[in-house]
PDB file of C-alpha atoms in Angstrom:
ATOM      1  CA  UNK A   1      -0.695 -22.834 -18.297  1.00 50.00           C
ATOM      2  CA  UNK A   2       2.811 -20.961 -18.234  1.00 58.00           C
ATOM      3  CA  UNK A   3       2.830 -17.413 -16.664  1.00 59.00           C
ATOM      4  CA  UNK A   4      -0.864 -17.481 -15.389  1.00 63.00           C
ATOM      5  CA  UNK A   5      -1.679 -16.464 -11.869  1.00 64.00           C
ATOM      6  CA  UNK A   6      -5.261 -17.349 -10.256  1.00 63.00           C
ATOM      7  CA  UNK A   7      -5.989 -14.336  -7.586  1.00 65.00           C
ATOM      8  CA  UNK A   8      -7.564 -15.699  -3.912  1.00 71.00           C
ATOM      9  CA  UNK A   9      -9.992 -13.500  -2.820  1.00 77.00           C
ATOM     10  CA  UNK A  10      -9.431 -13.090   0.807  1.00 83.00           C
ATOM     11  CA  UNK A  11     -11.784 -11.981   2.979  1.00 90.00           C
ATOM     12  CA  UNK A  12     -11.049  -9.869   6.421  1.00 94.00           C
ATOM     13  CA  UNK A  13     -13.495  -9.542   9.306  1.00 96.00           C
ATOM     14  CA  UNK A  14     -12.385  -6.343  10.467  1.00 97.00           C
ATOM     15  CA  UNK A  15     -13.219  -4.413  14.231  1.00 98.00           C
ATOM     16  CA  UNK A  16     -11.406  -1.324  14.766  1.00 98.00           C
ATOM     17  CA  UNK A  17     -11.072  -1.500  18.562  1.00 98.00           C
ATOM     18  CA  UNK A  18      -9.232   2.209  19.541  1.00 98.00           C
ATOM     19  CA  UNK A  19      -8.734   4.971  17.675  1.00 98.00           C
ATOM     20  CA  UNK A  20      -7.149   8.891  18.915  1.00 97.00           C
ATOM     21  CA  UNK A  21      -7.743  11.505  16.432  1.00 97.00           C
ATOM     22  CA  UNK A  22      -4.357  14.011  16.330  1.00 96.00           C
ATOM     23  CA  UNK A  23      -6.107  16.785  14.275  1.00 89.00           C
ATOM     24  CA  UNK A  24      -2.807  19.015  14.342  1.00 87.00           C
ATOM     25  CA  UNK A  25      -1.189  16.189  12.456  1.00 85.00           C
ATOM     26  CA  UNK A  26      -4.426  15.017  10.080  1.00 87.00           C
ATOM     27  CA  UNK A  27      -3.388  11.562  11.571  1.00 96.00           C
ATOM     28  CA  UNK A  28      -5.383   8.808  13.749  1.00 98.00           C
ATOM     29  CA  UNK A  29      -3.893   5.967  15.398  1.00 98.00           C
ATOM     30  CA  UNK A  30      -5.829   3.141  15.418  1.00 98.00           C
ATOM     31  CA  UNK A  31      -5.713  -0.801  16.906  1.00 98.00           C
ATOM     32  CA  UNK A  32      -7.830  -3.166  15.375  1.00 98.00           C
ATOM     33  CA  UNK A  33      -8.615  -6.835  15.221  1.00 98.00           C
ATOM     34  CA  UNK A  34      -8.157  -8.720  11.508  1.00 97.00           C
ATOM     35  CA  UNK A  35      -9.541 -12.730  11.379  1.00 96.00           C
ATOM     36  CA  UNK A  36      -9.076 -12.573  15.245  1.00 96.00           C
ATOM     37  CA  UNK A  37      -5.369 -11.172  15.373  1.00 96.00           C
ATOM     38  CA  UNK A  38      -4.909  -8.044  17.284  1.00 97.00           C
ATOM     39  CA  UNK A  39      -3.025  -5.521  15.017  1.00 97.00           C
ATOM     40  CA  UNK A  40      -1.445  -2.579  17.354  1.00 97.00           C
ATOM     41  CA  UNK A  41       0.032   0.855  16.483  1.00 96.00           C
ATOM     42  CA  UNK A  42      -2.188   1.386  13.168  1.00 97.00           C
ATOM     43  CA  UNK A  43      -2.493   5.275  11.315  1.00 97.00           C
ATOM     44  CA  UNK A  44      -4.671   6.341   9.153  1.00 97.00           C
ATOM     45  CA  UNK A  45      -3.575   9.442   7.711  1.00 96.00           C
ATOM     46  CA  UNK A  46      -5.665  12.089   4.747  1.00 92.00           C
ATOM     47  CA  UNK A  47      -4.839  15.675   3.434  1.00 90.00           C
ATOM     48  CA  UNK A  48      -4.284  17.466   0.053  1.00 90.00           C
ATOM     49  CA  UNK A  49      -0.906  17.381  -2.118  1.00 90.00           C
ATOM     50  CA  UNK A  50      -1.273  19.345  -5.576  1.00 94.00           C
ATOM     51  CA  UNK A  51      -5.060  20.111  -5.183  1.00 94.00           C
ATOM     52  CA  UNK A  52      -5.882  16.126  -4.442  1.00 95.00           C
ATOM     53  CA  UNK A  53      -7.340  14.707  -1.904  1.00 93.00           C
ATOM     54  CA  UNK A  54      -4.998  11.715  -0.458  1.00 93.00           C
ATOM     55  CA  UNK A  55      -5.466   8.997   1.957  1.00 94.00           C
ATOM     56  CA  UNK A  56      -3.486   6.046   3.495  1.00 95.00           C
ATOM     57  CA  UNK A  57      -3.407   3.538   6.343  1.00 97.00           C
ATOM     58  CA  UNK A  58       0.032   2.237   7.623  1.00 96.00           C
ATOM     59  CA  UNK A  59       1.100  -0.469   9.457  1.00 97.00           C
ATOM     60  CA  UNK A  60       2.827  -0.465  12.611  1.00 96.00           C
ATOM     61  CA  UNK A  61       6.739  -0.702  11.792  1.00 94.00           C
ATOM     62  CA  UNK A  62      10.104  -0.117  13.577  1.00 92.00           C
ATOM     63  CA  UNK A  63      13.216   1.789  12.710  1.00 91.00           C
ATOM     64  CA  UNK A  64      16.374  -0.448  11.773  1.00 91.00           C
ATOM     65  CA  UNK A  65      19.414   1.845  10.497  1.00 91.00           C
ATOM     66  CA  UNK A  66      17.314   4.791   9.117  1.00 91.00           C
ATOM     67  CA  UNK A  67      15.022   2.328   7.985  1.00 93.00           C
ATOM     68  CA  UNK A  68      11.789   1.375   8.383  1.00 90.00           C
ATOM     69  CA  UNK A  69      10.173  -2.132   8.394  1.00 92.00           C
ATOM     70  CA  UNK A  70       6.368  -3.187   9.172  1.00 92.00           C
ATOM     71  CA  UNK A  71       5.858  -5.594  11.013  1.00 90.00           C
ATOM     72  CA  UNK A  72       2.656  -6.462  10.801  1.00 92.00           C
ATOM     73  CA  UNK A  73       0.807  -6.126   7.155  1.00 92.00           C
ATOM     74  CA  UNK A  74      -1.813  -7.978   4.978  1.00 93.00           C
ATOM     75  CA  UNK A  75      -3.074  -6.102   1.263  1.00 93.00           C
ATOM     76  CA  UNK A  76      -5.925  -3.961   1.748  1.00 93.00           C
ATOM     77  CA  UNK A  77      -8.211  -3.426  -1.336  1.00 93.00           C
ATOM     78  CA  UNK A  78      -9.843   0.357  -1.844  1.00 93.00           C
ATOM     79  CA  UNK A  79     -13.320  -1.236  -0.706  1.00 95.00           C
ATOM     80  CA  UNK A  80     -11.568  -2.309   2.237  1.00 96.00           C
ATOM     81  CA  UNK A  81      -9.886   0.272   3.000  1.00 96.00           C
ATOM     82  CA  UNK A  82     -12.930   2.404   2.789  1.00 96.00           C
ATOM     83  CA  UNK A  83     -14.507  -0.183   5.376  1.00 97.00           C
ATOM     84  CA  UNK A  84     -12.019   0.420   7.622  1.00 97.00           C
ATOM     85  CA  UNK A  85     -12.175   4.205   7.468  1.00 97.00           C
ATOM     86  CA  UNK A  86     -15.856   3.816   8.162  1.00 97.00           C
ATOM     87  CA  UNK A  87     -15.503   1.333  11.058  1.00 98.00           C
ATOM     88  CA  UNK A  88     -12.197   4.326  12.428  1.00 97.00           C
ATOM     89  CA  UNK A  89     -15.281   7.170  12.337  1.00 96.00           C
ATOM     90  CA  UNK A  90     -17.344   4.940  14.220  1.00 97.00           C
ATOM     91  CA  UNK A  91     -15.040   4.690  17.023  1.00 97.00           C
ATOM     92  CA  UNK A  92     -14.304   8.050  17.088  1.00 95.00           C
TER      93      UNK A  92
END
């Protein structure tokens, strides 16, 4: 069929490996290992913006002109993201 997309369902084995709480900055880097590939330089980062709660994980990047790129990056799901949060407390 035209203009129909089938979604893959990918699934990560995850191991957060290091992770350094900076609680002036409500920031934790974090390295972990995704399907066996070493993933260096992660954040995970949570606060409050207009009375909600927020949270994100980035990826590690570099600065090209102002600009910045990651350079390493796969989708993370909310479920997954939530596992990886988990597996970040663990290490702590």
């Amino acid at each position: 069929m035209l203009g129909t997309q089938t979604e893959t369902k990918i699934n990560y084995e995850i191991e957060v490996t290091r992770a350094k709480e900076f609680k002036d900055r409500n920031s934790i880097a974090f390295d972990m290992i995704v399907n066996g590939i070493n993933i260096y330089g992660m954040w995970y980062r949570e606060g409050v913006k207009d009375g909600k709660e927020w949270s994100m994980i980035n990826f590690p990047s570099h600065g090209v002109d102002g600009k910045y790129y990651n350079y390493a990056w796969f989708p993370i799901s909310r479920e997954l993201k939530e596992d990886i949060i988990e597996k970040i407390k663990k290490v702590l």
